[in-house]
CSV table of C-alpha atoms in Angstrom, one decimal:
chain,number,residue,atom,x,y,z
A,1,MET,CA,0.0,0.0,0.0
A,2,ALA,CA,2.7,2.4,0.9
A,3,SER,CA,4.4,2.1,-2.5
A,4,LEU,CA,1.2,3.4,-4.1
A,5,LEU,CA,1.1,6.6,-2.1
A,6,ASN,CA,2.5,9.9,-3.3
A,7,PRO,CA,3.5,12.3,-0.6
A,8,ALA,CA,1.6,15.1,-2.3
A,9,LEU,CA,-1.6,13.2,-2.1
A,10,SER,CA,-4.3,12.8,0.6
A,11,VAL,CA,-5.9,9.4,0.4
A,12,GLY,CA,-8.8,8.2,2.5
A,13,LEU,CA,-10.1,4.7,2.7
A,14,THR,CA,-13.6,4.6,4.2
A,15,SER,CA,-15.5,1.6,5.6
A,16,ASN,CA,-17.5,1.2,2.4
A,17,GLY,CA,-14.3,0.6,0.4
A,18,ARG,CA,-14.4,3.8,-1.6
A,19,ALA,CA,-11.2,5.8,-2.1
A,20,ARG,CA,-11.0,9.6,-1.9
A,21,ARG,CA,-8.0,11.3,-3.6
A,22,VAL,CA,-7.1,14.9,-3.8
A,23,ARG,CA,-3.9,16.9,-4.5
A,24,ALA,CA,-3.3,19.9,-2.3
A,25,ARG,CA,-1.6,23.2,-3.1
A,26,SER,CA,1.5,23.0,-1.0
A,27,LEU,CA,3.5,20.8,1.5
A,28,VAL,CA,3.6,22.3,4.9
A,29,SER,CA,4.3,19.3,7.2
A,30,PRO,CA,5.2,15.6,7.0
A,31,ALA,CA,2.7,12.9,6.4
A,32,SER,CA,0.6,11.5,9.2
A,33,VAL,CA,-1.1,8.2,9.8
A,34,SER,CA,-4.0,7.6,12.1
A,35,PHE,CA,-6.0,4.5,12.9
A,36,SER,CA,-9.5,4.0,14.2
A,37,ARG,CA,-11.9,1.0,14.5
A,38,ARG,CA,-13.9,1.9,11.4
A,39,ARG,CA,-11.5,3.9,9.2
A,40,LEU,CA,-7.9,4.1,8.1
A,41,THR,CA,-6.7,7.5,7.0
A,42,ILE,CA,-3.3,8.3,5.4
A,43,ARG,CA,-2.7,11.8,4.4
A,44,ALA,CA,0.0,14.5,4.0
A,45,ALA,CA,-0.8,17.5,6.0
A,46,GLU,CA,-1.3,19.8,3.1
A,47,THR,CA,-3.7,22.6,3.5
A,48,ASP,CA,-4.3,26.0,2.1
A,49,THR,CA,-3.1,28.6,4.6
A,50,ASN,CA,-6.2,30.7,4.0
A,51,GLU,CA,-8.7,27.9,4.0
A,52,GLY,CA,-9.3,25.0,6.4
A,53,THR,CA,-10.0,22.4,3.8
A,54,VAL,CA,-7.8,20.6,1.3
A,55,LYS,CA,-8.5,21.9,-2.2
A,56,PRO,CA,-7.9,19.9,-5.3
A,57,GLN,CA,-5.5,21.3,-7.9
A,58,VAL,CA,-6.3,18.9,-10.7
A,59,PRO,CA,-9.9,18.0,-11.8
A,60,ASP,CA,-11.1,14.5,-11.8
A,61,LYS,CA,-9.6,12.9,-15.0
A,62,ALA,CA,-12.3,10.2,-15.5
A,63,PRO,CA,-14.5,10.7,-18.5
A,64,ALA,CA,-17.7,12.5,-17.7
A,65,GLY,CA,-21.1,10.9,-18.1
A,66,GLY,CA,-19.8,7.5,-19.3
A,67,GLY,CA,-17.8,8.8,-22.2
A,68,SER,CA,-18.1,7.9,-25.9
A,69,SER,CA,-18.2,4.4,-27.2
A,70,PHE,CA,-16.8,5.6,-30.5
A,71,ASN,CA,-13.8,7.2,-28.7
A,72,GLN,CA,-13.3,3.9,-26.9
A,73,LEU,CA,-13.1,1.9,-30.2
A,74,LEU,CA,-10.6,4.5,-31.6
A,75,GLY,CA,-8.5,4.4,-28.4
A,76,ILE,CA,-8.6,8.2,-27.7
A,77,LYS,CA,-9.4,10.2,-24.6
A,78,GLY,CA,-13.1,10.6,-23.6
A,79,ALA,CA,-13.7,6.9,-24.1
A,80,ALA,CA,-16.5,5.1,-22.4
A,81,GLN,CA,-15.7,2.5,-19.8
A,82,GLU,CA,-16.0,-1.0,-21.4
A,83,THR,CA,-16.2,-4.5,-20.0
A,84,ASN,CA,-16.1,-6.4,-23.4
A,85,LYS,CA,-12.5,-7.8,-23.6
A,86,TRP,CA,-12.4,-7.6,-27.4
A,87,LYS,CA,-13.3,-4.0,-27.4
A,88,ILE,CA,-10.7,-3.3,-24.7
A,89,ARG,CA,-8.1,-5.2,-26.8
A,90,LEU,CA,-9.0,-3.0,-29.8
A,91,GLN,CA,-8.8,0.1,-27.6
A,92,LEU,CA,-5.2,-0.8,-26.6
A,93,THR,CA,-4.1,-0.9,-30.3
A,94,LYS,CA,-5.4,2.7,-30.8
A,95,PRO,CA,-6.9,2.4,-34.3
A,96,VAL,CA,-6.9,6.2,-34.6
A,97,THR,CA,-3.1,5.9,-35.1
A,98,TRP,CA,-3.3,3.4,-37.9
A,99,PRO,CA,-4.1,5.7,-40.8
A,100,PRO,CA,-0.7,7.5,-41.0
A,101,LEU,CA,1.0,4.1,-41.3
A,102,VAL,CA,-1.4,2.9,-43.9
A,103,TRP,CA,-0.9,6.2,-45.7
A,104,GLY,CA,2.9,5.6,-45.5
A,105,VAL,CA,2.4,2.5,-47.6
A,106,VAL,CA,0.5,4.5,-50.2
A,107,CYS,CA,3.2,7.1,-50.3
A,108,GLY,CA,6.0,4.6,-50.7
A,109,ALA,CA,4.1,2.8,-53.5
A,110,ALA,CA,3.5,6.1,-55.2
A,111,ALA,CA,7.2,7.1,-54.9
A,112,SER,CA,8.4,3.9,-56.3
A,113,GLY,CA,6.8,4.6,-59.7
A,114,ASN,CA,6.2,0.9,-60.1
A,115,PHE,CA,2.8,0.4,-58.6
A,116,HIS,CA,0.1,-0.7,-61.0
A,117,TRP,CA,-3.6,-1.1,-60.4
A,118,THR,CA,-3.6,-4.8,-60.8
A,119,LEU,CA,-5.2,-7.3,-58.4
A,120,GLU,CA,-1.8,-8.6,-57.3
A,121,ASP,CA,-0.3,-5.1,-56.5
A,122,VAL,CA,-3.5,-4.1,-54.7
A,123,ALA,CA,-3.4,-7.3,-52.6
A,124,LYS,CA,0.3,-6.8,-51.8
A,125,SER,CA,-0.5,-3.2,-50.6
A,126,VAL,CA,-3.4,-4.4,-48.4
A,127,VAL,CA,-1.2,-7.0,-46.7
A,128,CYS,CA,1.5,-4.4,-46.2
A,129,MET,CA,-1.1,-2.1,-44.7
A,130,MET,CA,-2.3,-4.8,-42.4
A,131,MET,CA,1.2,-5.4,-41.3
A,132,SER,CA,1.9,-1.8,-40.7
A,133,GLY,CA,-1.4,-0.8,-39.1
A,134,PRO,CA,-3.4,-3.3,-37.1
A,135,PHE,CA,-0.5,-5.6,-36.4
A,136,LEU,CA,2.7,-3.7,-35.8
A,137,THR,CA,1.2,-0.3,-34.8
A,138,GLY,CA,-1.2,-2.2,-32.6
A,139,TYR,CA,1.9,-4.0,-31.1
A,140,THR,CA,3.7,-0.7,-30.6
A,141,GLN,CA,0.7,1.0,-28.9
A,142,THR,CA,-0.1,-2.0,-26.7
A,143,ILE,CA,3.5,-2.3,-25.4
A,144,ASN,CA,3.7,1.4,-24.9
A,145,ASP,CA,0.5,1.3,-22.7
A,146,TYR,CA,1.9,-1.6,-20.8
A,147,TYR,CA,5.1,0.2,-19.9
A,148,ASP,CA,3.2,3.4,-19.3
A,149,ARG,CA,0.8,1.9,-16.8
A,150,GLU,CA,2.3,3.7,-13.8
A,151,ILE,CA,2.2,7.1,-15.6
A,152,ASP,CA,-1.3,6.4,-16.9
A,153,ALA,CA,-2.4,5.7,-13.3
A,154,ILE,CA,-1.6,9.4,-12.7
A,155,ASN,CA,-2.7,11.0,-16.0
A,156,GLU,CA,-5.5,8.7,-17.1
A,157,PRO,CA,-6.4,6.2,-14.3
A,158,TYR,CA,-9.5,5.0,-16.2
A,159,ARG,CA,-7.4,3.5,-19.1
A,160,PRO,CA,-7.7,-0.3,-19.5
A,161,ILE,CA,-4.5,-1.4,-17.8
A,162,PRO,CA,-4.4,0.9,-14.7
A,163,SER,CA,-8.1,0.5,-14.2
A,164,GLY,CA,-7.8,-3.3,-14.1
A,165,ALA,CA,-10.2,-3.7,-17.0
A,166,ILE,CA,-7.7,-6.1,-18.6
A,167,SER,CA,-5.0,-8.1,-16.8
A,168,GLU,CA,-1.3,-7.7,-17.4
A,169,ASP,CA,-1.0,-11.3,-18.6
A,170,GLU,CA,-3.7,-10.7,-21.2
A,171,VAL,CA,-1.9,-7.6,-22.4
A,172,ILE,CA,1.4,-9.5,-22.7
A,173,THR,CA,-0.4,-12.2,-24.8
A,174,GLN,CA,-1.8,-9.5,-27.1
A,175,VAL,CA,1.7,-8.1,-27.6
A,176,TRP,CA,3.0,-11.4,-28.7
A,177,VAL,CA,0.1,-12.2,-31.0
A,178,LEU,CA,0.3,-8.8,-32.8
A,179,LEU,CA,4.1,-8.9,-33.1
A,180,LEU,CA,4.2,-12.4,-34.5
A,181,GLY,CA,1.3,-11.6,-36.8
A,182,GLY,CA,3.1,-8.5,-38.2
A,183,LEU,CA,6.4,-10.4,-38.7
A,184,GLY,CA,4.4,-13.2,-40.4
A,185,CYS,CA,2.9,-10.7,-42.9
A,186,ALA,CA,6.4,-9.2,-43.5
A,187,GLY,CA,7.7,-12.7,-44.4
A,188,ILE,CA,4.8,-13.4,-46.7
A,189,LEU,CA,5.4,-10.0,-48.5
A,190,ASP,CA,9.1,-10.9,-49.1
A,191,VAL,CA,8.2,-14.2,-50.6
A,192,TRP,CA,5.5,-12.7,-52.7
A,193,ALA,CA,7.8,-9.9,-54.0
A,194,GLY,CA,10.5,-12.5,-54.8
A,195,HIS,CA,13.1,-10.9,-52.6
A,196,THR,CA,16.4,-12.9,-52.3
A,197,PHE,CA,17.1,-10.9,-49.1
A,198,PRO,CA,14.0,-10.6,-46.8
A,199,ILE,CA,14.2,-6.8,-46.5
A,200,VAL,CA,10.6,-6.3,-45.4
A,201,PHE,CA,10.9,-8.8,-42.6
A,202,TYR,CA,14.1,-7.3,-41.3
A,203,LEU,CA,12.6,-3.8,-41.5
A,204,ALA,CA,9.6,-5.0,-39.5
A,205,LEU,CA,11.9,-6.8,-37.0
A,206,GLY,CA,14.1,-3.7,-36.6
A,207,GLY,CA,11.2,-1.4,-36.2
A,208,SER,CA,9.6,-3.7,-33.7
A,209,LEU,CA,12.8,-3.9,-31.7
A,210,LEU,CA,13.2,-0.1,-31.7
A,211,SER,CA,9.5,0.3,-30.7
A,212,TYR,CA,10.3,-1.9,-27.7
A,213,ILE,CA,13.3,0.0,-26.6
A,214,TYR,CA,11.4,3.3,-27.1
A,215,SER,CA,8.9,2.2,-24.4
A,216,ALA,CA,10.7,-0.4,-22.2
A,217,PRO,CA,13.5,-0.1,-19.7
A,218,PRO,CA,16.4,0.0,-19.4
A,219,LEU,CA,16.9,2.2,-22.5
A,220,LYS,CA,13.4,3.6,-22.7
A,221,LEU,CA,14.2,6.3,-25.3
A,222,LYS,CA,11.0,8.2,-24.6
A,223,GLN,CA,12.7,9.4,-21.3
A,224,ASN,CA,14.6,11.9,-23.4
A,225,GLY,CA,12.3,14.3,-25.3
A,226,TRP,CA,14.6,14.9,-28.2
A,227,ILE,CA,15.8,11.3,-28.9
A,228,GLY,CA,12.4,9.7,-28.2
A,229,ASN,CA,10.3,12.1,-30.3
A,230,PHE,CA,12.7,12.1,-33.2
A,231,ALA,CA,12.8,8.3,-33.1
A,232,LEU,CA,9.0,8.2,-33.0
A,233,GLY,CA,8.8,10.7,-35.9
A,234,ALA,CA,11.4,8.9,-38.0
A,235,SER,CA,9.5,5.7,-37.6
A,236,TYR,CA,6.3,7.3,-38.6
A,237,ILE,CA,7.8,8.8,-41.8
A,238,SER,CA,10.7,6.7,-43.0
A,239,LEU,CA,10.2,3.0,-42.4
A,240,PRO,CA,6.7,2.6,-43.9
A,241,TRP,CA,8.0,4.4,-47.0
A,242,TYR,CA,11.3,2.4,-47.3
A,243,ASN,CA,9.7,-1.0,-47.1
A,244,ILE,CA,8.7,-0.4,-50.7
A,245,PHE,CA,12.3,0.1,-51.7
A,246,GLY,CA,14.1,-3.0,-50.6
A,247,TYR,CA,17.7,-2.3,-49.4
A,248,PHE,CA,20.0,-0.2,-47.2
A,249,VAL,CA,18.0,-1.2,-44.2
A,250,SER,CA,21.0,-1.0,-41.9
A,251,VAL,CA,21.8,2.5,-43.0
A,252,LEU,CA,18.2,3.7,-42.6
A,253,ILE,CA,17.7,2.0,-39.2
A,254,THR,CA,21.0,3.5,-38.0
A,255,ALA,CA,20.0,7.0,-39.3
A,256,CYS,CA,16.7,6.8,-37.7
A,257,TYR,CA,18.1,5.4,-34.4
A,258,TYR,CA,14.7,4.3,-33.4
A,259,VAL,CA,12.0,3.5,-35.9
A,260,ASP,CA,8.4,3.5,-35.0
A,261,LEU,CA,6.0,1.7,-37.3
A,262,PRO,CA,4.7,4.5,-39.5
A,263,SER,CA,8.1,4.9,-41.1
A,264,VAL,CA,8.3,1.2,-41.4
A,265,ASP,CA,5.2,1.4,-43.6
A,266,ARG,CA,6.5,4.0,-46.0
A,267,TRP,CA,9.8,2.3,-46.5
A,268,ALA,CA,7.9,-1.0,-46.5
A,269,GLY,CA,5.7,0.3,-49.3
A,270,GLN,CA,8.7,1.2,-51.4
A,271,ALA,CA,10.6,-2.0,-50.7
A,272,LEU,CA,7.7,-3.9,-52.3
A,273,PHE,CA,7.6,-1.9,-55.6
A,274,GLY,CA,10.8,-0.1,-56.2
A,275,THR,CA,14.4,0.8,-55.3
A,276,LEU,CA,15.9,3.4,-52.9
A,277,THR,CA,17.5,6.6,-54.1
A,278,PRO,CA,19.5,9.2,-52.2
A,279,ASP,CA,16.8,11.9,-52.5
A,280,ILE,CA,14.2,9.5,-50.9
A,281,ILE,CA,16.6,9.1,-47.9
A,282,VAL,CA,17.0,12.8,-47.6
A,283,LEU,CA,13.3,13.6,-47.9
A,284,THR,CA,12.1,10.9,-45.5
A,285,LEU,CA,14.6,11.9,-42.9
A,286,LEU,CA,13.6,15.6,-43.3
A,287,TYR,CA,10.0,14.6,-42.8
A,288,SER,CA,11.1,12.8,-39.7
A,289,LEU,CA,11.7,16.2,-38.2
A,290,ALA,CA,8.1,17.0,-38.9
A,291,GLY,CA,7.3,13.7,-37.2
A,292,LEU,CA,9.2,14.9,-34.1
A,293,GLY,CA,6.8,17.9,-33.9
A,294,ILE,CA,3.8,15.6,-34.3
A,295,ALA,CA,5.1,13.4,-31.5
A,296,ILE,CA,5.5,16.4,-29.2
A,297,VAL,CA,1.8,17.1,-29.5
A,298,ASN,CA,1.0,14.0,-27.6
A,299,ASP,CA,3.3,14.9,-24.7
A,300,PHE,CA,1.3,17.8,-23.3
A,301,LYS,CA,-1.5,15.7,-21.9
A,302,SER,CA,1.1,13.7,-19.9
A,303,ILE,CA,3.1,16.5,-18.3
A,304,GLU,CA,1.9,15.7,-14.8
A,305,GLY,CA,2.7,12.0,-15.0
A,306,ASP,CA,6.0,12.5,-17.0
A,307,ARG,CA,7.2,14.9,-14.3
A,308,ALA,CA,6.3,12.6,-11.5
A,309,MET,CA,8.1,9.6,-13.2
A,310,GLY,CA,11.1,11.6,-14.2
A,311,LEU,CA,10.6,11.5,-18.0
A,312,GLN,CA,12.2,14.5,-19.7
A,313,SER,CA,9.5,15.1,-22.4
A,314,LEU,CA,10.0,18.5,-24.1
A,315,PRO,CA,7.0,20.1,-22.3
A,316,VAL,CA,8.6,19.0,-19.0
A,317,ALA,CA,12.1,20.0,-19.9
A,318,PHE,CA,11.4,23.4,-21.6
A,319,GLY,CA,7.9,24.2,-20.2
A,320,ALA,CA,4.6,24.1,-22.1
A,321,GLU,CA,5.0,27.5,-23.7
A,322,ALA,CA,8.4,26.9,-25.3
A,323,ALA,CA,7.5,23.3,-26.3
A,324,LYS,CA,4.5,24.6,-28.2
A,325,TRP,CA,6.7,26.7,-30.5
A,326,ILE,CA,9.3,23.9,-30.8
A,327,CYS,CA,6.5,21.6,-32.0
A,328,VAL,CA,5.0,23.9,-34.6
A,329,GLY,CA,8.5,25.0,-35.8
A,330,ALA,CA,9.6,21.5,-36.4
A,331,ILE,CA,6.4,20.8,-38.4
A,332,ASP,CA,6.3,24.0,-40.5
A,333,ILE,CA,10.0,24.7,-41.1
A,334,THR,CA,10.6,21.1,-42.2
A,335,GLN,CA,7.8,21.2,-44.8
A,336,ILE,CA,8.9,24.7,-46.1
A,337,SER,CA,12.5,23.3,-46.5
A,338,ILE,CA,11.1,20.3,-48.5
A,339,ALA,CA,9.2,22.7,-50.7
A,340,GLY,CA,12.4,24.6,-51.3
A,341,TYR,CA,14.2,21.3,-52.1
A,342,LEU,CA,11.5,20.4,-54.7
A,343,LEU,CA,11.7,23.9,-56.2
A,344,GLY,CA,15.5,23.6,-56.5
A,345,ALA,CA,15.1,20.1,-58.1
A,346,GLY,CA,13.1,21.7,-60.9
A,347,LYS,CA,9.6,20.7,-59.7
A,348,PRO,CA,7.9,24.1,-59.0
A,349,TYR,CA,4.3,22.8,-59.3
A,350,TYR,CA,4.9,20.2,-56.6
A,351,ALA,CA,6.6,22.8,-54.4
A,352,LEU,CA,3.7,25.2,-54.8
A,353,ALA,CA,1.2,22.4,-54.0
A,354,LEU,CA,3.2,21.6,-50.8
A,355,LEU,CA,3.2,25.3,-49.8
A,356,ALA,CA,-0.5,25.5,-50.3
A,357,LEU,CA,-1.0,22.5,-48.0
A,358,ILE,CA,1.2,24.1,-45.3
A,359,ILE,CA,-1.1,27.2,-45.0
A,360,PRO,CA,-4.1,25.5,-43.4
A,361,GLN,CA,-1.8,23.7,-41.0
A,362,VAL,CA,-0.5,27.0,-39.7
A,363,PHE,CA,-4.1,28.3,-39.5
A,364,PHE,CA,-5.1,25.4,-37.3
A,365,GLN,CA,-2.0,25.7,-35.2
A,366,PHE,CA,-3.1,29.3,-34.2
A,367,GLN,CA,-6.7,28.3,-34.0
A,368,TYR,CA,-6.3,25.4,-31.7
A,369,PHE,CA,-2.9,24.1,-30.7
A,370,LEU,CA,-1.2,27.3,-29.7
A,371,LYS,CA,-4.2,28.4,-27.7
A,372,ASP,CA,-4.4,25.3,-25.5
A,373,PRO,CA,-2.4,22.2,-26.6
A,374,VAL,CA,-4.0,20.0,-23.9
A,375,LYS,CA,-7.7,21.0,-24.6
A,376,TYR,CA,-7.4,21.0,-28.3
A,377,ASP,CA,-4.8,18.3,-29.1
A,378,VAL,CA,-7.3,15.9,-30.7
A,379,LYS,CA,-9.1,18.7,-32.6
A,380,TYR,CA,-5.9,20.1,-33.9
A,381,GLN,CA,-4.5,16.8,-35.1
A,382,ALA,CA,-7.8,15.9,-36.8
A,383,SER,CA,-7.9,19.3,-38.5
A,384,ALA,CA,-4.2,19.8,-39.5
A,385,GLN,CA,-2.7,16.4,-40.0
A,386,PRO,CA,-4.7,15.5,-43.1
A,387,PHE,CA,-2.9,18.4,-44.9
A,388,LEU,CA,0.4,17.1,-43.7
A,389,VAL,CA,-0.2,13.6,-45.0
A,390,LEU,CA,-1.4,15.0,-48.3
A,391,GLY,CA,1.9,16.9,-48.5
A,392,LEU,CA,3.6,13.5,-48.0
A,393,LEU,CA,1.8,12.2,-51.1
A,394,VAL,CA,2.7,15.3,-53.1
A,395,THR,CA,6.4,14.8,-52.2
A,396,ALA,CA,6.2,11.1,-53.0
A,397,LEU,CA,4.7,11.8,-56.4
A,398,ALA,CA,7.3,14.4,-57.1
A,399,THR,CA,10.1,11.9,-56.4
A,400,SER,CA,8.5,9.4,-58.8
A,401,HIS,CA,8.5,11.7,-61.8
């Protein structure tokens, strides 16, 4: 019991089994423990000097009024509490995060210049999307939730693992099923594409390993805001694209340091249909910087838990105000640089199209994200990111012509 207590908390256990928990404004004296026949109370003597009662600093984090069943299926905040184990398992995979990875496969195929609208190529793409989205992204999200269960107990105690809606053994089983399913799809794609070297399999294996060390101790890359977020961004941009190309896997994994699954999709998409060129390496790694900015967006909602657990996310390290501008700067400056690269490469129409797609992103940054990155994070991402991923496709098409 003692290990679950935070000295900045006041916890009361009443005879009916219900727990009360509040955070007070300041520490003014050490914790005290008192026993009685009916009730055990453990609390830090933390009171407001002007008021005789303990006042909460942070509102109750549980979803109000039962939450949304749709949010629950997507795996985003505001989710309804669920008892159906299959729905809970789906929630852990966060389906809302699959589209960028699936889109990565599309961009990689487009950049290869070798995709054709035949039944075989479409079927290959669908299997690659299944590998990158439900299987390997689902694996990444599930393992991240497993190793974040202590932080989630602070930030989002109603999530499936900290709330006890699913057991840790069941979560571990899900991790293995998703990982083996994704690697199996990768192996099938290599055989299908006639690769003499199983490039897609090794990309998937390398990305899965890096996803593990991103979330799990002792390395736990996410403890460092710069390394963790760049690794996450690189994986979302580069690997999914590269799988369509087919070689230089060691160079790319080393360059990315850590590769989350969305990058696996883009490289995966290219490994299936084409070959890797230097400009693709440069452009995907540049887009990884934009991915760093996207990754920072998700850190704001976890500031309290990250600080308590000693994780140096950028909002914790630099403060929320500075981190907001680092985030939007990484996203916007990177895309403007890529537009300049396309212009210099003699592709002005693609450069202008990319610049046109940056404008609404900047608008939504000022409209939502810069006003309140915690309150509007989902609304901002839903509004702005479609334009960013369309820019990815424009860049992919530019490299294929």
